[in-house]
Amino acid sequence: MYPKKELAQLVVSACNQFNIDTVVISPGSRNAPLTVGFSNHPAINALSVVDERCAAFFAMGIAQQKQQPVAIVCSSGSALLNYYPAIAEAFYSNIPLVVISADRPKHLIDIGDGQTIRQENVFENHILFSANLIEEESQLKNNISLLIEALQTSITQKGPVHINVPFDEPLYETVEELTFFDFSSVIASKKKQFVDLDKLLPIWNSTTKKMILVGSHFPDTELQKILNVYAEDTSVLVLTETTSNIYHPKFINSIDKLISKLTEEEYKELQPEVLVTLGGMVISKRIKQFLRKLQPKHHWHVDELKAMDTYHCLSEFLQVKPVTLLTSLSKGKKNVESSYQHAWLQEKELRAVKHEEYLKDCEYSDLKSFEIILESIPNASQVQISNSSIIRYSQLFDVNPTLRVFCNRGTSGIDGSTSTAVGAAHASKNQTVFITGDLSFFYDSNALWNTNIPKNFRIIILNNAGGGIFRYIPGPLTTNAARYFETPHDLTAEHLSKTYGFEYVQIKDLKNLQSSLTSFYAESNQPKIMEVFTPKEINDVVLKNYFKNV
């Protein structure tokens, strides 16, 4: 059974031939031809998620893990606008998301017809390409051309595209066969990658203070191998973040812990002459402030797609794979006598000792709970982390190198963290552990309204009864509007757990937390939620004292 409408058949055929094998559909009537087409196609896995905002983040989580496009399909009207937060995140995180919206024909827009808005180009500020199709036989060739460009763009440029598909009634007529449309002549073109080593090598080989800073990055064994080579160069200091998925004893993996209490003279000692940045967004606010104030002479950003001048001193945008640049550079680089790396690795060890001393006697709090939780996660798990305080806590600890860590840092919003984690869990064979704050969890609680959640999915909520980060940030609590920043509440996830079929465990002290984690990860017939209630009155004090002591 396939839709009778040729335009719907065309869209389904295009997605199939561009190897889009997963489509997340939200219920509606205007998108019925697309729903019938995708759900009956033998090569496409059609998944149903009611809430469009959750559906988009769910699809994005799948695309994040599969590293290939996933399509989302919705009805006309405001349904489409609920996709926007995920589209913005995909845009800034380089995640291929194919947005397919059903629409009314043009003659029904802005005349008072139900469920209609101006859908064409609605995402123009955060979309790579918009294809506005037309339901007329005479437009077949043009529609094919638009679909090719849209899907090709999503694949090659790794980001969201929008395909708007107008349908006139009737919507539910079907046929027994799907018309074949040939897209086989389309070949994705690749830009030739080129590095001008004659320009870069003299600079590299003449400097004694070189810093490589790695932002968010999908796990990459080739990148890990080449960076290991640079670990042996005493003039190179490699800084990584939790979401970089890069590990080495000679890398600085807790940036804030290292630079939080440096003197002006020490900052100048840390200031690099050459800064090489790769990967996506950087979480550490301190490193951004430092590099903007004490700028390197040369900043090279290495990325196939985007030039990010994060530190306002970009001198070279090297539009190649980081592995390509680092490998080419390594063949011509010379070891320069330098104490740069050694000095800061010594400082790293001193901070690590103080870190251990402080945590050893640390009272029950967000910080102490995070330490225990992070150490407990089973090897080879996928870890999804929500934004705000939680991702920042993760930056203070050594992470098990067998773990794969992800966070929505494109726009850094809390709005779709749970839905993204559910999508990533659905796409992964390994157990997924999602660590989140209470506001992030409740904000996106509709994420649990999803029949595609695997049984080995685990959610750990640090519930400090309101936005704890606003107790730490200077400013909010000094105003007479503090309760609007902190949003205090007495909610728990217990009833939501029962509603959506999750096992639930409640934690209120350190001993209970330590004794419950092993069984929490054990096999079960249901996904599980652990809610860890922490004392909000002391969480900010504990964290501030941590930085004073470390």
Coordinates of C-alpha atoms in Angstrom, one line a residue:
M1 CA 0.0 0.0 0.0
Y2 CA 1.5 3.3 -1.1
P3 CA 0.2 6.8 -1.5
K4 CA -1.5 7.7 -4.8
K5 CA 0.0 11.1 -4.8
E6 CA 3.0 11.3 -7.0
L7 CA 4.7 14.0 -4.9
A8 CA 4.6 11.8 -1.9
Q9 CA 6.0 8.9 -3.9
L10 CA 8.8 11.1 -5.2
V11 CA 9.9 12.2 -1.7
V12 CA 9.8 8.6 -0.4
S13 CA 11.8 7.3 -3.4
A14 CA 14.4 10.1 -3.0
C15 CA 15.0 9.3 0.6
N16 CA 15.3 5.6 -0.1
Q17 CA 17.8 6.2 -2.9
F18 CA 19.9 8.5 -0.8
N19 CA 20.1 5.7 1.8
I20 CA 17.9 7.3 4.5
D21 CA 16.7 4.2 6.3
T22 CA 15.2 5.8 9.4
V23 CA 12.2 8.2 9.4
V24 CA 10.5 9.5 12.6
I25 CA 6.9 10.4 12.0
S26 CA 4.6 12.5 14.1
P27 CA 0.8 11.8 13.7
G28 CA -1.3 14.2 11.5
S29 CA -3.7 14.2 8.6
R30 CA -2.0 16.5 6.1
N31 CA 1.1 14.3 6.1
A32 CA -0.9 11.1 5.5
P33 CA 0.5 10.5 2.0
L34 CA 4.0 10.6 3.5
T35 CA 3.1 8.5 6.5
V36 CA 1.6 5.8 4.3
G37 CA 4.6 5.9 2.0
F38 CA 7.4 5.7 4.6
S39 CA 5.6 3.2 6.9
N40 CA 5.1 0.7 4.1
H41 CA 8.5 1.0 2.4
P42 CA 10.4 -2.3 3.0
A43 CA 13.8 -0.5 3.3
I44 CA 12.8 2.2 5.7
N45 CA 12.3 1.9 9.5
A46 CA 9.4 4.2 10.3
L47 CA 9.2 5.2 14.0
S48 CA 6.3 7.1 15.6
V49 CA 6.7 9.9 18.2
V50 CA 3.8 12.1 19.0
D51 CA 5.4 15.3 20.3
E52 CA 7.2 17.0 17.4
R53 CA 9.8 18.7 19.5
C54 CA 10.7 15.4 21.1
A55 CA 10.5 13.6 17.8
A56 CA 13.1 16.0 16.2
F57 CA 15.6 15.6 19.1
F58 CA 15.0 11.8 19.1
A59 CA 15.8 11.7 15.4
M60 CA 18.8 13.9 16.0
G61 CA 20.1 11.4 18.6
I62 CA 19.8 8.6 16.1
A63 CA 21.6 10.7 13.4
Q64 CA 24.3 11.6 16.0
Q65 CA 25.1 7.9 16.6
K66 CA 24.7 6.6 13.0
Q67 CA 26.5 9.6 11.5
Q68 CA 24.1 9.7 8.6
P69 CA 20.8 11.5 7.8
V70 CA 17.6 10.7 9.6
A71 CA 14.3 12.2 8.4
I72 CA 11.5 13.6 10.4
V73 CA 7.9 14.0 9.1
C74 CA 5.1 16.1 10.4
S75 CA 1.7 17.6 9.5
S76 CA 1.2 21.3 8.6
G77 CA 0.8 24.3 10.9
S78 CA 2.4 24.7 14.3
A79 CA 3.6 21.1 14.3
L80 CA 6.5 22.2 12.1
L81 CA 7.6 25.0 14.4
N82 CA 8.1 22.5 17.3
Y83 CA 11.1 21.1 15.2
Y84 CA 13.0 24.4 15.5
P85 CA 15.0 23.8 18.7
A86 CA 16.4 20.5 17.3
I87 CA 17.0 22.1 13.9
A88 CA 19.1 24.8 15.5
E89 CA 21.1 22.2 17.5
A90 CA 21.7 20.1 14.4
F91 CA 22.8 23.2 12.5
Y92 CA 25.5 24.1 15.1
S93 CA 26.4 20.5 15.9
N94 CA 26.8 19.4 12.2
I95 CA 24.2 16.6 12.5
P96 CA 22.4 15.6 9.2
L97 CA 18.6 16.0 9.8
V98 CA 16.1 15.9 7.0
V99 CA 13.0 17.9 7.9
I100 CA 10.0 16.9 5.8
S101 CA 6.8 18.9 6.4
A102 CA 3.4 18.5 4.8
D103 CA 1.7 21.7 3.8
R104 CA -1.5 23.1 2.4
P105 CA -1.4 24.3 -1.3
K106 CA -0.6 27.9 -1.7
H107 CA -4.1 28.9 -2.5
L108 CA -5.1 27.9 1.0
I109 CA -2.5 29.9 2.9
D110 CA -3.5 33.1 4.7
I111 CA -7.2 32.8 3.8
G112 CA -8.4 31.5 7.2
D113 CA -8.0 27.8 6.4
G114 CA -7.3 25.6 9.4
Q115 CA -3.8 24.4 10.5
T116 CA -1.9 26.7 8.1
I117 CA 1.1 28.9 8.6
R118 CA 3.7 30.3 6.2
Q119 CA 5.9 27.2 6.0
E120 CA 8.1 28.0 3.1
N121 CA 11.7 29.0 4.3
V122 CA 10.5 29.1 7.9
F123 CA 13.9 28.0 9.2
E124 CA 16.0 30.2 6.8
N125 CA 18.4 31.3 9.5
H126 CA 19.4 27.8 10.7
I127 CA 19.0 25.6 7.7
L128 CA 21.5 24.6 5.0
F129 CA 18.9 24.3 2.2
S130 CA 15.1 24.7 1.8
A131 CA 13.3 22.8 -0.9
N132 CA 9.7 24.1 -1.5
L133 CA 8.1 21.5 -3.7
I134 CA 5.0 22.1 -5.9
E135 CA 2.2 19.6 -6.4
E136 CA 1.8 19.8 -10.1
E137 CA 2.8 17.3 -12.9
S138 CA 4.6 20.1 -14.8
Q139 CA 6.9 20.6 -11.8
L140 CA 8.3 17.0 -11.6
K141 CA 11.7 17.9 -13.0
N142 CA 12.1 20.9 -10.7
N143 CA 10.9 18.9 -7.7
I144 CA 13.5 16.2 -8.5
S145 CA 16.2 18.8 -8.7
L146 CA 15.2 20.4 -5.4
L147 CA 15.2 17.0 -3.6
I148 CA 18.6 16.1 -5.0
E149 CA 20.1 19.3 -3.8
A150 CA 18.4 19.1 -0.4
L151 CA 19.5 15.5 0.4
Q152 CA 23.0 16.0 -1.1
T153 CA 23.5 19.1 1.0
S154 CA 22.5 17.3 4.2
I155 CA 24.9 14.4 3.5
T156 CA 27.9 16.4 2.3
Q157 CA 27.6 19.4 4.6
K158 CA 26.4 17.5 7.6
G159 CA 23.4 19.5 8.8
P160 CA 19.6 20.1 8.6
V161 CA 17.7 20.7 5.4
H162 CA 13.9 21.4 5.0
I163 CA 11.7 19.8 2.4
N164 CA 8.2 21.4 2.3
V165 CA 5.6 19.3 0.6
P166 CA 2.1 20.7 -0.2
F167 CA -0.8 18.3 -0.6
D168 CA -4.3 19.0 -1.7
E169 CA -7.1 16.7 -0.7
P170 CA -7.9 13.8 -1.0
L171 CA -5.0 12.6 1.2
Y172 CA -5.7 8.9 1.9
E173 CA -6.0 7.4 -1.6
T174 CA -3.5 4.5 -2.1
V175 CA -2.1 2.3 -4.9
E176 CA -0.4 -1.1 -4.8
E177 CA 3.0 -0.1 -6.3
L178 CA 5.5 2.7 -5.8
T179 CA 6.6 4.5 -8.9
F180 CA 10.3 4.4 -9.5
F181 CA 12.2 7.7 -9.9
D182 CA 15.8 7.4 -10.9
F183 CA 18.3 9.3 -8.7
S184 CA 21.2 7.0 -9.5
S185 CA 23.1 9.5 -11.6
V186 CA 23.7 11.7 -8.6
I187 CA 27.2 11.4 -7.2
A188 CA 28.2 13.3 -4.0
S189 CA 31.1 15.6 -4.9
K190 CA 34.0 16.0 -2.5
K191 CA 36.2 19.0 -2.2
K192 CA 39.9 18.4 -2.7
Q193 CA 41.7 18.9 0.6
F194 CA 44.9 20.9 0.5
V195 CA 47.3 22.0 3.2
D196 CA 50.0 24.6 2.5
L197 CA 52.7 23.0 4.6
D198 CA 55.3 25.4 3.2
K199 CA 53.5 28.2 5.1
L200 CA 52.7 26.3 8.3
L201 CA 55.8 24.2 9.0
P202 CA 58.2 27.1 9.5
I203 CA 55.9 28.6 12.0
W204 CA 55.3 25.3 13.8
N205 CA 59.0 24.4 13.9
S206 CA 60.1 27.8 15.2
T207 CA 57.8 28.0 18.2
T208 CA 58.2 26.5 21.7
K209 CA 54.6 26.9 23.0
K210 CA 52.0 25.2 20.9
M211 CA 48.5 24.3 22.1
I212 CA 46.0 21.9 20.5
L213 CA 42.5 22.4 21.8
V214 CA 39.9 19.7 21.0
G215 CA 36.2 20.5 21.3
S216 CA 33.2 18.2 20.9
H217 CA 34.1 15.3 18.6
F218 CA 32.6 12.0 17.7
P219 CA 34.9 9.1 18.8
D220 CA 37.7 8.7 16.2
T221 CA 40.5 6.2 16.5
E222 CA 42.5 7.8 13.7
L223 CA 42.4 11.1 15.4
Q224 CA 43.4 9.5 18.7
K225 CA 46.4 7.8 17.1
I226 CA 47.8 11.0 15.5
L227 CA 47.3 13.0 18.6
N228 CA 49.2 10.4 20.6
V229 CA 52.2 11.3 18.4
Y230 CA 51.9 14.9 19.5
A231 CA 51.9 13.8 23.1
E232 CA 55.6 13.0 22.7
D233 CA 56.4 16.6 21.6
T234 CA 57.5 18.6 24.6
S235 CA 56.5 21.9 22.9
V236 CA 52.9 20.8 22.4
L237 CA 50.2 20.9 25.1
V238 CA 47.0 19.1 24.2
L239 CA 43.8 20.2 25.9
T240 CA 40.7 18.1 25.7
E241 CA 37.1 18.2 27.0
T242 CA 34.8 15.4 28.2
T243 CA 32.9 15.5 24.9
S244 CA 36.1 15.4 22.7
N245 CA 36.3 11.6 23.3
I246 CA 40.1 11.9 23.3
Y247 CA 42.2 10.4 26.1
H248 CA 45.9 10.4 27.0
P249 CA 47.8 10.7 30.3
K250 CA 49.8 13.6 28.8
F251 CA 46.7 15.5 27.8
I252 CA 45.0 18.2 30.0
N253 CA 41.5 16.8 30.3
S254 CA 40.1 19.1 33.0
I255 CA 40.8 22.5 31.7
D256 CA 38.9 24.5 34.4
K257 CA 40.6 22.6 37.1
L258 CA 44.0 23.6 35.7
I259 CA 43.4 27.3 35.0
S260 CA 40.9 28.3 37.7
K261 CA 43.4 30.0 40.0
L262 CA 46.4 31.1 37.9
T263 CA 48.2 34.3 38.5
E264 CA 48.6 36.9 35.7
E265 CA 52.2 35.7 35.3
E266 CA 51.1 32.0 35.1
Y267 CA 48.5 32.9 32.5
K268 CA 51.3 34.5 30.4
E269 CA 53.3 31.3 30.8
L270 CA 50.4 29.3 29.5
Q271 CA 49.7 31.6 26.6
P272 CA 50.5 29.7 23.4
E273 CA 52.3 31.1 20.4
V274 CA 50.4 28.7 18.1
L275 CA 46.8 27.6 18.8
V276 CA 45.3 24.7 16.8
T277 CA 41.6 24.1 17.4
L278 CA 39.6 21.2 16.1
G279 CA 36.2 19.6 16.8
G280 CA 33.0 21.4 17.7
M281 CA 31.9 23.7 20.6
V282 CA 34.1 24.2 23.6
I283 CA 32.4 24.0 27.0
S284 CA 35.0 25.7 29.2
K285 CA 34.2 29.3 29.6
R286 CA 37.5 29.9 31.4
I287 CA 39.6 28.8 28.4
K288 CA 37.6 31.0 26.1
Q289 CA 38.1 34.0 28.3
F290 CA 41.8 33.2 28.7
L291 CA 42.5 32.8 24.9
R292 CA 40.5 35.9 24.1
K293 CA 42.5 38.0 26.5
L294 CA 45.9 36.5 25.9
Q295 CA 45.6 35.7 22.2
P296 CA 48.1 33.5 20.4
K297 CA 50.2 34.9 17.5
H298 CA 48.7 32.2 15.2
H299 CA 45.3 30.5 15.5
W300 CA 44.6 27.7 13.0
H301 CA 41.1 26.2 13.0
V302 CA 40.9 22.8 11.3
D303 CA 37.5 21.7 10.1
E304 CA 36.0 20.4 6.8
L305 CA 33.0 22.6 7.1
K306 CA 33.1 25.7 9.3
A307 CA 35.6 28.4 10.3
M308 CA 35.0 29.3 13.9
D309 CA 36.8 32.4 15.2
T310 CA 35.9 31.6 18.8
Y311 CA 38.9 33.5 20.2
H312 CA 38.7 36.5 17.9
C313 CA 42.2 35.9 16.4
L314 CA 41.7 33.4 13.6
S315 CA 44.7 33.5 11.2
E316 CA 44.2 30.3 9.2
F317 CA 41.1 28.3 8.4
L318 CA 42.3 24.9 7.3
Q319 CA 39.4 23.3 5.5
V320 CA 40.5 19.7 5.8
K321 CA 40.0 16.8 8.2
P322 CA 41.9 17.3 11.4
V323 CA 43.6 13.9 10.9
T324 CA 44.8 15.0 7.4
L325 CA 46.4 18.2 8.8
L326 CA 48.0 16.7 11.8
T327 CA 49.4 13.7 9.9
S328 CA 50.8 16.0 7.2
L329 CA 52.3 18.3 9.8
S330 CA 53.8 15.4 11.8
K331 CA 55.9 14.3 8.8
G332 CA 57.7 17.6 8.5
K333 CA 57.7 18.8 12.1
K334 CA 60.9 19.0 14.2
N335 CA 61.2 18.5 17.9
V336 CA 61.9 21.8 19.5
E337 CA 63.5 22.0 22.9
S338 CA 60.8 23.3 25.3
S339 CA 59.6 22.9 28.9
Y340 CA 56.0 24.0 27.9
Q341 CA 54.3 20.6 28.1
H342 CA 56.3 19.4 31.1
A343 CA 55.6 22.4 33.3
W344 CA 51.8 22.2 32.8
L345 CA 51.7 18.4 33.2
Q346 CA 53.4 19.0 36.6
E347 CA 50.7 21.5 37.4
K348 CA 48.1 19.0 36.3
E349 CA 49.4 16.4 38.8
L350 CA 49.4 18.9 41.6
R351 CA 45.8 19.8 40.9
A352 CA 44.9 16.1 40.7
V353 CA 46.3 15.5 44.2
K354 CA 44.3 18.4 45.6
H355 CA 41.2 17.2 43.7
E356 CA 41.5 13.8 45.4
E357 CA 42.1 15.3 48.8
Y358 CA 39.0 17.5 48.6
L359 CA 36.7 14.8 47.2
K360 CA 37.8 12.3 49.9
D361 CA 36.2 14.4 52.6
C362 CA 33.6 16.1 50.5
E363 CA 30.0 16.0 51.9
Y364 CA 27.0 14.7 50.1
S365 CA 26.3 17.1 47.3
D366 CA 26.0 17.4 43.5
L367 CA 29.8 17.3 43.2
K368 CA 30.3 14.2 45.4
S369 CA 27.3 12.4 43.8
F370 CA 28.7 13.1 40.3
E371 CA 32.1 11.6 41.3
I372 CA 30.5 8.4 42.4
I373 CA 28.1 8.2 39.5
L374 CA 30.8 8.7 36.9
E375 CA 33.0 6.0 38.4
S376 CA 30.2 3.6 38.5
I377 CA 29.2 3.6 34.7
P378 CA 30.0 0.2 33.1
N379 CA 32.8 0.0 30.6
A380 CA 32.0 0.7 26.9
S381 CA 28.7 2.5 27.8
Q382 CA 27.5 5.5 25.8
V383 CA 27.0 8.5 28.1
Q384 CA 24.6 11.3 27.3
I385 CA 24.9 14.4 29.5
S386 CA 22.4 17.2 29.8
N387 CA 23.5 20.9 29.7
S388 CA 23.9 23.5 32.4
S389 CA 25.6 22.3 35.7
I390 CA 25.8 18.6 34.8
I391 CA 28.1 18.9 31.7
R392 CA 30.3 21.3 33.7
Y393 CA 30.6 18.8 36.6
S394 CA 31.8 16.2 34.1
Q395 CA 34.7 18.5 33.1
L396 CA 36.2 18.2 36.5
F397 CA 36.8 14.5 36.4
D398 CA 38.9 11.9 34.6
V399 CA 36.5 9.9 32.4
N400 CA 36.8 6.2 31.8
P401 CA 38.4 6.1 28.3
T402 CA 36.1 3.2 27.2
L403 CA 33.1 5.5 27.5
R404 CA 31.6 7.5 24.6
V405 CA 30.4 10.9 25.8
F406 CA 27.9 13.2 24.1
C407 CA 26.0 16.5 24.9
N408 CA 23.9 18.9 22.9
R409 CA 26.5 21.7 22.8
G410 CA 25.5 23.2 19.5
T411 CA 23.1 25.6 21.2
S412 CA 23.7 24.4 24.8
G413 CA 20.0 24.2 25.5
I414 CA 18.3 22.0 28.1
D415 CA 15.2 21.6 26.0
G416 CA 15.9 18.3 24.2
S417 CA 18.6 16.5 26.2
T418 CA 16.4 13.6 27.2
S419 CA 14.9 13.1 23.8
T420 CA 18.4 13.1 22.2
A421 CA 19.6 10.5 24.7
V422 CA 16.6 8.3 23.9
G423 CA 17.3 8.5 20.2
A424 CA 21.0 7.8 20.8
A425 CA 20.1 4.8 23.0
H426 CA 17.7 3.5 20.3
A427 CA 20.6 3.6 17.7
S428 CA 23.3 2.1 19.9
K429 CA 24.0 -1.5 20.7
N430 CA 25.7 -0.6 24.0
Q431 CA 24.0 0.5 27.2
T432 CA 23.2 4.2 27.3
V433 CA 23.4 6.2 30.6
F434 CA 21.8 9.6 30.6
I435 CA 22.9 12.0 33.4
T436 CA 20.7 15.0 33.8
G437 CA 19.7 17.8 36.1
D438 CA 16.1 18.1 37.4
L439 CA 15.1 21.1 35.3
S440 CA 16.4 19.5 32.1
F441 CA 14.6 16.3 32.8
F442 CA 11.2 17.8 33.7
Y443 CA 11.4 20.3 30.8
D444 CA 11.7 17.4 28.3
S445 CA 9.6 14.8 30.2
N446 CA 7.5 14.1 27.0
A447 CA 10.7 12.3 25.8
L448 CA 9.5 9.3 27.8
W449 CA 6.3 9.2 25.7
N450 CA 8.1 7.0 23.2
T451 CA 7.7 3.3 22.5
N452 CA 11.2 3.0 21.1
I453 CA 13.1 3.2 24.4
P454 CA 15.4 0.2 24.9
K455 CA 15.3 -1.8 28.1
N456 CA 18.9 -1.1 29.0
F457 CA 18.4 2.7 28.9
R458 CA 19.3 4.3 32.2
I459 CA 18.5 7.9 33.4
I460 CA 20.2 9.4 36.5
I461 CA 18.6 12.7 37.7
L462 CA 20.5 15.0 40.1
N463 CA 17.6 16.7 41.7
N464 CA 18.6 19.8 43.6
A465 CA 15.1 21.3 43.5
G466 CA 15.7 24.0 41.0
G467 CA 18.3 25.5 38.7
G468 CA 21.4 25.0 40.9
I469 CA 23.7 26.8 38.4
F470 CA 22.1 30.1 39.3
R471 CA 23.3 29.8 42.8
Y472 CA 26.8 29.5 41.5
I473 CA 26.8 32.2 38.8
P474 CA 27.5 35.6 40.3
G475 CA 24.5 37.8 40.0
P476 CA 21.1 36.0 40.0
L477 CA 20.8 35.6 43.8
T478 CA 21.7 39.3 44.4
T479 CA 18.5 40.3 42.7
N480 CA 15.0 40.5 44.0
A481 CA 14.0 38.1 41.2
A482 CA 16.1 35.2 42.3
R483 CA 13.2 32.7 42.4
Y484 CA 12.6 33.3 38.7
F485 CA 16.2 32.3 37.9
E486 CA 16.4 29.3 40.2
T487 CA 12.8 28.1 39.7
P488 CA 12.5 26.2 43.0
H489 CA 10.1 23.2 43.0
D490 CA 9.3 20.0 44.9
L491 CA 8.7 17.7 41.9
T492 CA 9.9 14.1 41.7
A493 CA 10.1 11.7 38.7
E494 CA 8.4 8.9 40.6
H495 CA 4.9 9.3 39.0
L496 CA 6.3 9.9 35.6
S497 CA 8.3 6.7 35.9
K498 CA 5.2 4.7 36.7
T499 CA 3.3 6.4 33.8
Y500 CA 5.9 5.5 31.2
G501 CA 6.9 2.1 32.5
F502 CA 10.3 2.8 34.0
E503 CA 11.7 1.2 37.1
Y504 CA 12.4 3.9 39.7
V505 CA 14.8 4.2 42.6
Q506 CA 15.1 7.2 44.9
I507 CA 18.4 8.3 46.6
K508 CA 18.7 10.7 49.5
D509 CA 22.2 10.0 50.9
L510 CA 25.7 9.0 50.0
K511 CA 25.5 5.5 51.4
N512 CA 22.3 4.6 49.5
L513 CA 23.8 6.0 46.3
Q514 CA 26.9 3.9 46.6
S515 CA 25.0 0.7 47.4
S516 CA 22.3 1.1 44.6
L517 CA 24.3 1.8 41.5
T518 CA 25.5 -1.8 40.7
S519 CA 21.9 -3.2 40.6
F520 CA 20.7 -0.1 38.8
Y521 CA 22.8 -1.0 35.7
A522 CA 21.8 -4.7 35.8
E523 CA 19.6 -6.2 33.2
S524 CA 15.9 -5.6 33.5
N525 CA 12.6 -5.9 31.5
Q526 CA 12.2 -2.1 31.8
P527 CA 14.4 1.0 31.4
K528 CA 15.2 2.6 34.8
I529 CA 15.4 6.0 36.5
M530 CA 17.5 6.8 39.5
E531 CA 16.6 10.2 41.1
V532 CA 19.3 11.5 43.4
F533 CA 18.1 14.3 45.7
T534 CA 20.9 16.6 46.8
P535 CA 20.8 19.5 49.3
K536 CA 20.5 22.6 47.2
E537 CA 21.6 24.9 50.1
I538 CA 25.2 23.6 50.1
N539 CA 25.8 22.5 46.4
D540 CA 27.1 25.9 45.4
V541 CA 29.2 26.2 48.5
V542 CA 30.8 22.8 47.9
L543 CA 31.7 23.7 44.3
K544 CA 33.1 27.2 45.2
N545 CA 35.2 25.6 48.0
Y546 CA 36.4 23.0 45.5
F547 CA 37.9 25.6 43.2
K548 CA 39.4 27.5 46.2
N549 CA 41.1 24.3 47.4
V550 CA 42.1 22.8 44.0

